JSON list of C-alpha atoms in Angstrom, two decimals:
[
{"chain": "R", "resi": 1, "resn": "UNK", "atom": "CA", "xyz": [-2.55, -37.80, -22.93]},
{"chain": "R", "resi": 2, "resn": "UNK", "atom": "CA", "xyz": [0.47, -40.13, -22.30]},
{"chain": "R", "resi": 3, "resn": "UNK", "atom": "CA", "xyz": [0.61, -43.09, -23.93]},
{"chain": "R", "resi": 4, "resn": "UNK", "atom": "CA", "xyz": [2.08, -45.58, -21.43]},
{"chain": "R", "resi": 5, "resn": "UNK", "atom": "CA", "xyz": [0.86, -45.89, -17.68]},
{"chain": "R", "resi": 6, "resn": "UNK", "atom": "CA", "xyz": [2.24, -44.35, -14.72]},
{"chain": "R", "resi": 7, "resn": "UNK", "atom": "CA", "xyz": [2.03, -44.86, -11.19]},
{"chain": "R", "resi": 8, "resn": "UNK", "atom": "CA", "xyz": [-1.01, -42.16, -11.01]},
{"chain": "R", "resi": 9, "resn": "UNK", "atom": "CA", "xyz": [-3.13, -43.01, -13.71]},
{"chain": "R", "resi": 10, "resn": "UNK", "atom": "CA", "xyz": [-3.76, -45.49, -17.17]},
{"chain": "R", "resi": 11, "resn": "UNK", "atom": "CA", "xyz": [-2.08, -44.62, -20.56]},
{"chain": "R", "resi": 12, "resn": "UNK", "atom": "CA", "xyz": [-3.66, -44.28, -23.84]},
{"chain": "R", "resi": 13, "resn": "UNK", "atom": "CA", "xyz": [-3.03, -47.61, -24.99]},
{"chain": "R", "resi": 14, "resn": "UNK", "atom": "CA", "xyz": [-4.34, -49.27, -21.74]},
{"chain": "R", "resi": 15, "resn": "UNK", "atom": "CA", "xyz": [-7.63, -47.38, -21.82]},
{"chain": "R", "resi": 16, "resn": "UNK", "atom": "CA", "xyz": [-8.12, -48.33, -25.63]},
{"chain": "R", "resi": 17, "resn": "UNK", "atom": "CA", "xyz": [-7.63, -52.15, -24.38]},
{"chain": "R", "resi": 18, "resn": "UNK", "atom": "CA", "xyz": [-9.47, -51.74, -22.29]},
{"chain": "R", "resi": 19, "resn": "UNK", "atom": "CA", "xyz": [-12.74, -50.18, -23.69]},
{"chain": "R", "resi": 20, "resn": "UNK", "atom": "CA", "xyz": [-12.18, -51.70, -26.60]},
{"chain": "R", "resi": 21, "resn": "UNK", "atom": "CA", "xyz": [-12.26, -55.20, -25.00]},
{"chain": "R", "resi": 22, "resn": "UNK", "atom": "CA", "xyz": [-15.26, -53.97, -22.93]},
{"chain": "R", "resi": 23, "resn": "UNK", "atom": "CA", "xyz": [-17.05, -52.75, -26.38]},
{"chain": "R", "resi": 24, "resn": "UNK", "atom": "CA", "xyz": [-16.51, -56.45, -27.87]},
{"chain": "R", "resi": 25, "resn": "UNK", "atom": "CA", "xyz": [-17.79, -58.24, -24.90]},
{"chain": "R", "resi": 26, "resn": "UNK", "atom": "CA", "xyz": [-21.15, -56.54, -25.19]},
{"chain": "R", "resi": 27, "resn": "UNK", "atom": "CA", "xyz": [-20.80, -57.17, -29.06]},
{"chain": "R", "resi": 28, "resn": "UNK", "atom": "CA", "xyz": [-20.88, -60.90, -27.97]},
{"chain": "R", "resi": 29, "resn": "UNK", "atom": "CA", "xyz": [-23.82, -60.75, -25.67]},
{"chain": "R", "resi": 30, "resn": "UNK", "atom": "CA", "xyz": [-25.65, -59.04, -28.80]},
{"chain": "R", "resi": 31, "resn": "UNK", "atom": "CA", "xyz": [-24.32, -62.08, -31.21]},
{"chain": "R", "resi": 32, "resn": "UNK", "atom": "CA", "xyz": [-25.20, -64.83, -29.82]},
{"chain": "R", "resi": 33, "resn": "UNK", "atom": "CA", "xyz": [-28.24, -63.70, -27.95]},
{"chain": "R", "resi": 34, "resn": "UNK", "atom": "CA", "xyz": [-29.67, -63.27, -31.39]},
{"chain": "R", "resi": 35, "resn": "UNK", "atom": "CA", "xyz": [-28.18, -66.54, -33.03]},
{"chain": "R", "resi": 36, "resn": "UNK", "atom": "CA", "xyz": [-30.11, -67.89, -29.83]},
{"chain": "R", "resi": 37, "resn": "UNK", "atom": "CA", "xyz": [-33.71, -66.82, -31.30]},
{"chain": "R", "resi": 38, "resn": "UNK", "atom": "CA", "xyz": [-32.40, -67.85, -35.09]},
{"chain": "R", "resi": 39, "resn": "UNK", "atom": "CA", "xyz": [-33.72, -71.09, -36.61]},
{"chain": "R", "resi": 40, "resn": "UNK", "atom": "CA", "xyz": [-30.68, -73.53, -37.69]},
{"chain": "R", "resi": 41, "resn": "UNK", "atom": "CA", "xyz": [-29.72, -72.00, -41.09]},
{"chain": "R", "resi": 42, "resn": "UNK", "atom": "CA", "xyz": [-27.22, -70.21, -42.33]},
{"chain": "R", "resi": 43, "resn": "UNK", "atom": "CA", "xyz": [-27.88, -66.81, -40.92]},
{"chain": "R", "resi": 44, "resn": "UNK", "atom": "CA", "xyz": [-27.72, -69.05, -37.38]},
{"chain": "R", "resi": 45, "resn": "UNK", "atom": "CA", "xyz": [-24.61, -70.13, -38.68]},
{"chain": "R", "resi": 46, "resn": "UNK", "atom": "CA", "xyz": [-22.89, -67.21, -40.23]},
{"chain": "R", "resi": 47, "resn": "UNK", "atom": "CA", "xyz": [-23.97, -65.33, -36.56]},
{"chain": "R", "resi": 48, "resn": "UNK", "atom": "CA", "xyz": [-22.03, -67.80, -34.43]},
{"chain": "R", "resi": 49, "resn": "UNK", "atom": "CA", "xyz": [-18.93, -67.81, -37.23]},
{"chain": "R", "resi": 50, "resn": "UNK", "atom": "CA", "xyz": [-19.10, -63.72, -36.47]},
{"chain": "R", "resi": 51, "resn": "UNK", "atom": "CA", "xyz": [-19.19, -64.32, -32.30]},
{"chain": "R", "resi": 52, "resn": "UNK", "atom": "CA", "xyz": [-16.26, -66.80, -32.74]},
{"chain": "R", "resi": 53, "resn": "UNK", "atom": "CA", "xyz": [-14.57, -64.59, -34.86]},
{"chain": "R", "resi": 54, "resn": "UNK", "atom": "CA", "xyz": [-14.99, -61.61, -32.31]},
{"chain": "R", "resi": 55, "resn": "UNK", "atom": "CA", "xyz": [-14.17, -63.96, -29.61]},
{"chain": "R", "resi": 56, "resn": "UNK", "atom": "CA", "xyz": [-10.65, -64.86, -31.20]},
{"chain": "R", "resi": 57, "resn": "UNK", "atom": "CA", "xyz": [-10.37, -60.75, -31.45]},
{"chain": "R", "resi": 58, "resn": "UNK", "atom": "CA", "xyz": [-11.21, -60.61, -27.95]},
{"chain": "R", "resi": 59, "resn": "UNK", "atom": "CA", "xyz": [-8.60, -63.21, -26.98]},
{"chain": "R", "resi": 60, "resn": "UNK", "atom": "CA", "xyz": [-6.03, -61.45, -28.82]},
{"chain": "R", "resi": 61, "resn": "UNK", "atom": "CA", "xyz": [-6.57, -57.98, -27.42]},
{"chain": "R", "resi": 62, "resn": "UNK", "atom": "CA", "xyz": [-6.69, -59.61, -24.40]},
{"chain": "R", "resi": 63, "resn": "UNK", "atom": "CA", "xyz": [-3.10, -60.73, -24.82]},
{"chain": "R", "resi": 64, "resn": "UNK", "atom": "CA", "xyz": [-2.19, -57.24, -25.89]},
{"chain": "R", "resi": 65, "resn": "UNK", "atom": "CA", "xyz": [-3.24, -55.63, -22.89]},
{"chain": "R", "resi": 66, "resn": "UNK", "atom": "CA", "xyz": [-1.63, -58.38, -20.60]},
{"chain": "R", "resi": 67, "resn": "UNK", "atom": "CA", "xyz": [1.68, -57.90, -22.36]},
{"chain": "R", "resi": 68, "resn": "UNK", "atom": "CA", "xyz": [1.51, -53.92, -22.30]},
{"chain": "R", "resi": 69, "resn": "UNK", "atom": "CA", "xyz": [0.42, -54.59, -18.86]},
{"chain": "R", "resi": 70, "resn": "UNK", "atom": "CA", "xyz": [3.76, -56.08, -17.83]},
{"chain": "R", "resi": 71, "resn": "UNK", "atom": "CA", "xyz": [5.73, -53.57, -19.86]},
{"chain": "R", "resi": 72, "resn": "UNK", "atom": "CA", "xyz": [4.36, -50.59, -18.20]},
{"chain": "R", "resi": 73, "resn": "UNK", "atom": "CA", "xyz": [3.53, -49.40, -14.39]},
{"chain": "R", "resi": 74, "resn": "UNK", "atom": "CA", "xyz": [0.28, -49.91, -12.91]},
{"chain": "R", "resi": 75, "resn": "UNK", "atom": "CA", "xyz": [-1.49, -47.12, -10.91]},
{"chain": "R", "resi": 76, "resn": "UNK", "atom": "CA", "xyz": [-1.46, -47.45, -7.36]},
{"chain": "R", "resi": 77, "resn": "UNK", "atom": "CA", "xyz": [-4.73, -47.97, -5.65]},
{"chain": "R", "resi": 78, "resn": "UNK", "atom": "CA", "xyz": [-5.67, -45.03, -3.54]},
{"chain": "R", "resi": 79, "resn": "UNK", "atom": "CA", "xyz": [-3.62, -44.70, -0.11]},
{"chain": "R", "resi": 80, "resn": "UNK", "atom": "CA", "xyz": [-6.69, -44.42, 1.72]},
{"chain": "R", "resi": 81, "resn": "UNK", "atom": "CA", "xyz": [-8.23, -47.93, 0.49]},
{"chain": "R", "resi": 82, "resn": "UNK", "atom": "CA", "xyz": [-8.85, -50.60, 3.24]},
{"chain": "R", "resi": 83, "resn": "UNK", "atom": "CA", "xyz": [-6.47, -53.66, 2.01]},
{"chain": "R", "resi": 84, "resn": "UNK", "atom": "CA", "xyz": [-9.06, -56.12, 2.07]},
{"chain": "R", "resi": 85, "resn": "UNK", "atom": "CA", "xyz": [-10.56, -53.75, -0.85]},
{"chain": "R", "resi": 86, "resn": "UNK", "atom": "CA", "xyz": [-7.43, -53.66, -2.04]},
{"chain": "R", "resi": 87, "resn": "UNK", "atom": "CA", "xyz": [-7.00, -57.83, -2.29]},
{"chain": "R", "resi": 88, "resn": "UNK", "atom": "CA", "xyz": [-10.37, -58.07, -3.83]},
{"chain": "R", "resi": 89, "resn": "UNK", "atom": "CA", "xyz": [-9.49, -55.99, -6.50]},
{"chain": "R", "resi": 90, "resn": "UNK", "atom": "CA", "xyz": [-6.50, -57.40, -7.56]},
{"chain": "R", "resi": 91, "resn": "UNK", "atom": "CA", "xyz": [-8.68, -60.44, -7.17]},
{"chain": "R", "resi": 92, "resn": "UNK", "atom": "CA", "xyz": [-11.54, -59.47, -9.20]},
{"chain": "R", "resi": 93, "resn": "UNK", "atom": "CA", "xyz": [-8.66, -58.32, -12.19]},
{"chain": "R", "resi": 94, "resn": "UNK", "atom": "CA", "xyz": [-7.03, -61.36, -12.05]},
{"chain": "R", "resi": 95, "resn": "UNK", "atom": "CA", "xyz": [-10.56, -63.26, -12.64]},
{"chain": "R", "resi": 96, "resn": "UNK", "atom": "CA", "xyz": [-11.24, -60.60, -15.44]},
{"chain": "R", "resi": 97, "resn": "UNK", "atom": "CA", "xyz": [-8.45, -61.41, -16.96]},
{"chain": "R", "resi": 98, "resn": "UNK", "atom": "CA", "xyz": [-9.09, -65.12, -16.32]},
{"chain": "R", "resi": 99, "resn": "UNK", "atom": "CA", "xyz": [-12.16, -65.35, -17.88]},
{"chain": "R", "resi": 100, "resn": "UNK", "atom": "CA", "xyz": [-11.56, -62.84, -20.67]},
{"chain": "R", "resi": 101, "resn": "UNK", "atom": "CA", "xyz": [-8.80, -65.56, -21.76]},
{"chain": "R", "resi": 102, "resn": "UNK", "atom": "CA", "xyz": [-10.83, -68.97, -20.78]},
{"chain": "R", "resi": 103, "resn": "UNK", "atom": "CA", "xyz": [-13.97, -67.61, -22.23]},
{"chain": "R", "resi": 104, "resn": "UNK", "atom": "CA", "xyz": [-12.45, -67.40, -26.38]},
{"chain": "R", "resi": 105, "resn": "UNK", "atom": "CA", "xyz": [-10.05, -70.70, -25.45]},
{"chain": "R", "resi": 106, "resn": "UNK", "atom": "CA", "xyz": [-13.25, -72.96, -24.21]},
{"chain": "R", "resi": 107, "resn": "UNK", "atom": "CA", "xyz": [-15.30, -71.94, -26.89]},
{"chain": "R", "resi": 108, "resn": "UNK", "atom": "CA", "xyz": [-12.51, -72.75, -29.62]},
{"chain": "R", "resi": 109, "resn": "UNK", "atom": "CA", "xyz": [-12.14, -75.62, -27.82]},
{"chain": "R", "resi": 110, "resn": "UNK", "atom": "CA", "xyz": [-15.98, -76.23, -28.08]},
{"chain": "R", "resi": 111, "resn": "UNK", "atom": "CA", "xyz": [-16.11, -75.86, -31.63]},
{"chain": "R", "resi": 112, "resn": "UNK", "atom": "CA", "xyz": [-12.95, -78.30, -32.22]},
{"chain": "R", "resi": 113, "resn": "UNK", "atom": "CA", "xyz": [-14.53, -81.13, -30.75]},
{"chain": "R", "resi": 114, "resn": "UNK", "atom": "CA", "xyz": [-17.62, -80.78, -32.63]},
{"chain": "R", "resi": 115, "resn": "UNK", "atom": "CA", "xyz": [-15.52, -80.66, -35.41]},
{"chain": "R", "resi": 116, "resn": "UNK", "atom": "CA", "xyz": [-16.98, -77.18, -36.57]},
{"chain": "R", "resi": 117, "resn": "UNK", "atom": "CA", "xyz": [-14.02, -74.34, -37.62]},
{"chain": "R", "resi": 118, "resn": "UNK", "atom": "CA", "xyz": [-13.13, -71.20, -36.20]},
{"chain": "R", "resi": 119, "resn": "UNK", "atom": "CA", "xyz": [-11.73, -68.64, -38.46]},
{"chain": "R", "resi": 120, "resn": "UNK", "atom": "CA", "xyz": [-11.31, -64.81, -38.22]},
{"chain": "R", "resi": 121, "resn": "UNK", "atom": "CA", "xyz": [-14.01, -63.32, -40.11]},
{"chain": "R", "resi": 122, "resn": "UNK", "atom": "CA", "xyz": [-13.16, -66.01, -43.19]},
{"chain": "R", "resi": 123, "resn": "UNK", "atom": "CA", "xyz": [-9.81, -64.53, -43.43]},
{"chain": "R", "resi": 124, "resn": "UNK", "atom": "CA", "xyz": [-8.26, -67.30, -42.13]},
{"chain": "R", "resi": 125, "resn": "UNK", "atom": "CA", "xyz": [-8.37, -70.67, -39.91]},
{"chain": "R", "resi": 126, "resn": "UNK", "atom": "CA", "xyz": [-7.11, -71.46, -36.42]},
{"chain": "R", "resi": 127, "resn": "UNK", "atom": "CA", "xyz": [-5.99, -75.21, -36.08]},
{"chain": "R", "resi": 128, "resn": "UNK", "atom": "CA", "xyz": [-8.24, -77.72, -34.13]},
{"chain": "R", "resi": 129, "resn": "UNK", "atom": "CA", "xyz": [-7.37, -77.12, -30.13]},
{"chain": "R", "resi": 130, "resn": "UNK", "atom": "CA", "xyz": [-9.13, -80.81, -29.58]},
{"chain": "R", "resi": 131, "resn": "UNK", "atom": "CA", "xyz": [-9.62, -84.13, -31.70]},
{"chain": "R", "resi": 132, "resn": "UNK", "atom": "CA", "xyz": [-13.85, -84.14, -32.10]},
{"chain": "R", "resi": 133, "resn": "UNK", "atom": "CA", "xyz": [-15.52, -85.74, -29.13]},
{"chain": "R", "resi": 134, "resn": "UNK", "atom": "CA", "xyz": [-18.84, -85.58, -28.28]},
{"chain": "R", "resi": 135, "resn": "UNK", "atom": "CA", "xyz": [-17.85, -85.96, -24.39]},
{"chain": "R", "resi": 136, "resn": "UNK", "atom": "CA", "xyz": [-15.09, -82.88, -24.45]},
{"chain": "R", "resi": 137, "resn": "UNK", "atom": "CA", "xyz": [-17.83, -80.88, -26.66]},
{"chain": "R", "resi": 138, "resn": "UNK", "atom": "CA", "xyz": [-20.37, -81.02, -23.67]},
{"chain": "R", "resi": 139, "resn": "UNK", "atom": "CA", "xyz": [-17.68, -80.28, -20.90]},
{"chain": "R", "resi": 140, "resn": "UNK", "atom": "CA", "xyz": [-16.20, -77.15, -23.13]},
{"chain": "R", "resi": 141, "resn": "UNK", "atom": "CA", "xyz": [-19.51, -76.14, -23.57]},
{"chain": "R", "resi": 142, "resn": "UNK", "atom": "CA", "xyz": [-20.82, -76.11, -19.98]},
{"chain": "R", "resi": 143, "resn": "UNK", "atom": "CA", "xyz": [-17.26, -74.33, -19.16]},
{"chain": "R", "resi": 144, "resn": "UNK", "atom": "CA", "xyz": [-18.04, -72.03, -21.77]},
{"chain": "R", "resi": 145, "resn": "UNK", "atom": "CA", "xyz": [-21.91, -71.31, -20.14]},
{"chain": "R", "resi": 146, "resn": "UNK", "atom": "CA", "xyz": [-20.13, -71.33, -16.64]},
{"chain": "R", "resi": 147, "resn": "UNK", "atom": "CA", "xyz": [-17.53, -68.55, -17.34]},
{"chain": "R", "resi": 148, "resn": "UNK", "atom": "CA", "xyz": [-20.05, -66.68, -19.15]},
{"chain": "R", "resi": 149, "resn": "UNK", "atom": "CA", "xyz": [-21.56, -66.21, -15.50]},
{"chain": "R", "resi": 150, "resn": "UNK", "atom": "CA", "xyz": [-18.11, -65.98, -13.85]},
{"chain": "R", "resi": 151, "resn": "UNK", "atom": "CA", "xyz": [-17.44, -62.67, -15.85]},
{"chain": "R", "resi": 152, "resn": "UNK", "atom": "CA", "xyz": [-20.67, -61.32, -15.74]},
{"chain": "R", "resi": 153, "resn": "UNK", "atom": "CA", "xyz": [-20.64, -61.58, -12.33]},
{"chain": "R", "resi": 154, "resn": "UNK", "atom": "CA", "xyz": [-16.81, -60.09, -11.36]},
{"chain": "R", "resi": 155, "resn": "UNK", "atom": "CA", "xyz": [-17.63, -57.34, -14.14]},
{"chain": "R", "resi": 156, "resn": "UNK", "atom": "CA", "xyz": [-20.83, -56.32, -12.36]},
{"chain": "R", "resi": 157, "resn": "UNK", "atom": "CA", "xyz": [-18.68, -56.59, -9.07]},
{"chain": "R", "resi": 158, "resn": "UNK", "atom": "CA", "xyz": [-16.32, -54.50, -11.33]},
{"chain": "R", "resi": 159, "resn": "UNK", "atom": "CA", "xyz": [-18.36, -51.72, -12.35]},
{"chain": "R", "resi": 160, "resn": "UNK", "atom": "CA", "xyz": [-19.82, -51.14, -8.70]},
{"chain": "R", "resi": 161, "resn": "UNK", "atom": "CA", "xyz": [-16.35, -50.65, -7.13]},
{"chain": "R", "resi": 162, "resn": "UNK", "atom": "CA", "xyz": [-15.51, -48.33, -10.12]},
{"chain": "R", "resi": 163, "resn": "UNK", "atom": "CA", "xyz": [-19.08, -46.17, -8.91]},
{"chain": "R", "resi": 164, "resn": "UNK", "atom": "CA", "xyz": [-18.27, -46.72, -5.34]},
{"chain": "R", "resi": 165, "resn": "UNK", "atom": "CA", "xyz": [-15.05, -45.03, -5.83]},
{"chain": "R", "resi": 166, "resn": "UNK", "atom": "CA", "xyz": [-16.15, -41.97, -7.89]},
{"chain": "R", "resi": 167, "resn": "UNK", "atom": "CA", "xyz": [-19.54, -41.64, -6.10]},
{"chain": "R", "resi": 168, "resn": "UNK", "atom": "CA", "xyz": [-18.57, -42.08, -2.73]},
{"chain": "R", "resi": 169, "resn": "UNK", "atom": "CA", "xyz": [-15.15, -42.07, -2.12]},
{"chain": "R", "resi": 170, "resn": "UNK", "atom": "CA", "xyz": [-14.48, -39.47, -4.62]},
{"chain": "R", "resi": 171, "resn": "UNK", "atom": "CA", "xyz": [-11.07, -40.25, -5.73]},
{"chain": "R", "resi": 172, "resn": "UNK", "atom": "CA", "xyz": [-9.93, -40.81, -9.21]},
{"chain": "R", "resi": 173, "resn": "UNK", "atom": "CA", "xyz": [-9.77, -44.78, -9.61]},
{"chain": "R", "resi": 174, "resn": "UNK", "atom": "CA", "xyz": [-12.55, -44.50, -12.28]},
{"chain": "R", "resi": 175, "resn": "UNK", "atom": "CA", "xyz": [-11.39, -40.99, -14.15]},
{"chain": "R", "resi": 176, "resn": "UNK", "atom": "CA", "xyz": [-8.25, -42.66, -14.49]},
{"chain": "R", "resi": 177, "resn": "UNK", "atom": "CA", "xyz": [-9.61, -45.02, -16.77]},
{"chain": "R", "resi": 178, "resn": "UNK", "atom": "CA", "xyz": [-12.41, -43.07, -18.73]},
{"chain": "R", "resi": 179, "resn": "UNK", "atom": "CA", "xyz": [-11.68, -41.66, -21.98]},
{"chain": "R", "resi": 180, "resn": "UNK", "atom": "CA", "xyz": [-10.31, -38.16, -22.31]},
{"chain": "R", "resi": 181, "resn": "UNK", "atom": "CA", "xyz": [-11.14, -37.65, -18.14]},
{"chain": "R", "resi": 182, "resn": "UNK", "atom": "CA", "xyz": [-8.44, -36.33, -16.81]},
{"chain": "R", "resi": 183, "resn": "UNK", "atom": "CA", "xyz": [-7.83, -37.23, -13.25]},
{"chain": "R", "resi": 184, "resn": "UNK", "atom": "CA", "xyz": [-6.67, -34.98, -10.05]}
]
């Protein structure tokens, strides 16, 4: 398996981004779904400090992938594709993307205003994004809740063009991607 991209299909180091970003976002929905049903204490606590720490992971790989992104080709989208498919996939990426970034930024940003730290699994500590402000806590958090939605929503949109293409157009958009598939 290559390592970089080409103009038929993903590299190696685009697919392990990519799942690996994927695998981390679910980690999240685990993390703080269960710091939800905690009672404030420290395992409440030390479950957020582990979702903010993944987060910051998150937001780094995301980085990664952008940057190999630029350095290397993209595959083209199949011939056959309608452009209006075509638009709202670069569309829905570009949100992905969006969100992947927003979503760690806001919810540093959240914890800087309420004056709470955000470290990287107690190795070390990322400088406050915000002075502390009740008023900036609220509006990071409600962007936070928001984007939540806003990638839950384009990943779902995501994952059904990825089916559509295997299951009904049968061409190789999702192989491309998938681990060890080999497409064409």
């Amino acid at each position: 398996m290559a390592i970089r991209n080409t103009t038929e299909r993903w590299g190696a180091v685009a697919k392990l981004l990519h799942w690996m970003i994927v695998a981390l976002i679910l980690v999240q929905v685990a993390l703080i779904t269960y710091a939800e049903d905690l009672p404030l204490g420290m395992e409440k606590l030390a479950t957020i400090a582990r979702h903010k720490s993944v987060g910051m992971t998150i937001l780094a790989l995301a980085i990664l992938r952008l940057t190999w992104r630029w350095l290397n080709p993209t595959p083209r989208l199949p011939p056959s594709m309608p452009v209006w498919q075509q638009r709202l996939a670069r569309l829905s990426h570009g949100v992905l993307y969006g969100t992947i970034f927003l979503l760690p930024l806001s919810g540093w940003m959240m914890s800087s205003a309420k004056n709470f730290s955000v470290s990287w699994f107690n190795l070390f500590q990322f400088p406050d994004l915000v002075a502390p402000s009740e008023a900036t806590f609220e509006i990071m958090h409600d962007t936070h809740e928001s984007l939540v939605w806003v990638l839950a929503a384009t990943a779902l949109l995501h994952i059904a063009g990825a089916l559509k293409h295997h299951f009904v157009d049968r061409d190789d958009v999702l192989k491309r991607m998938l681990p060890g598939a080999s497409a064409r």
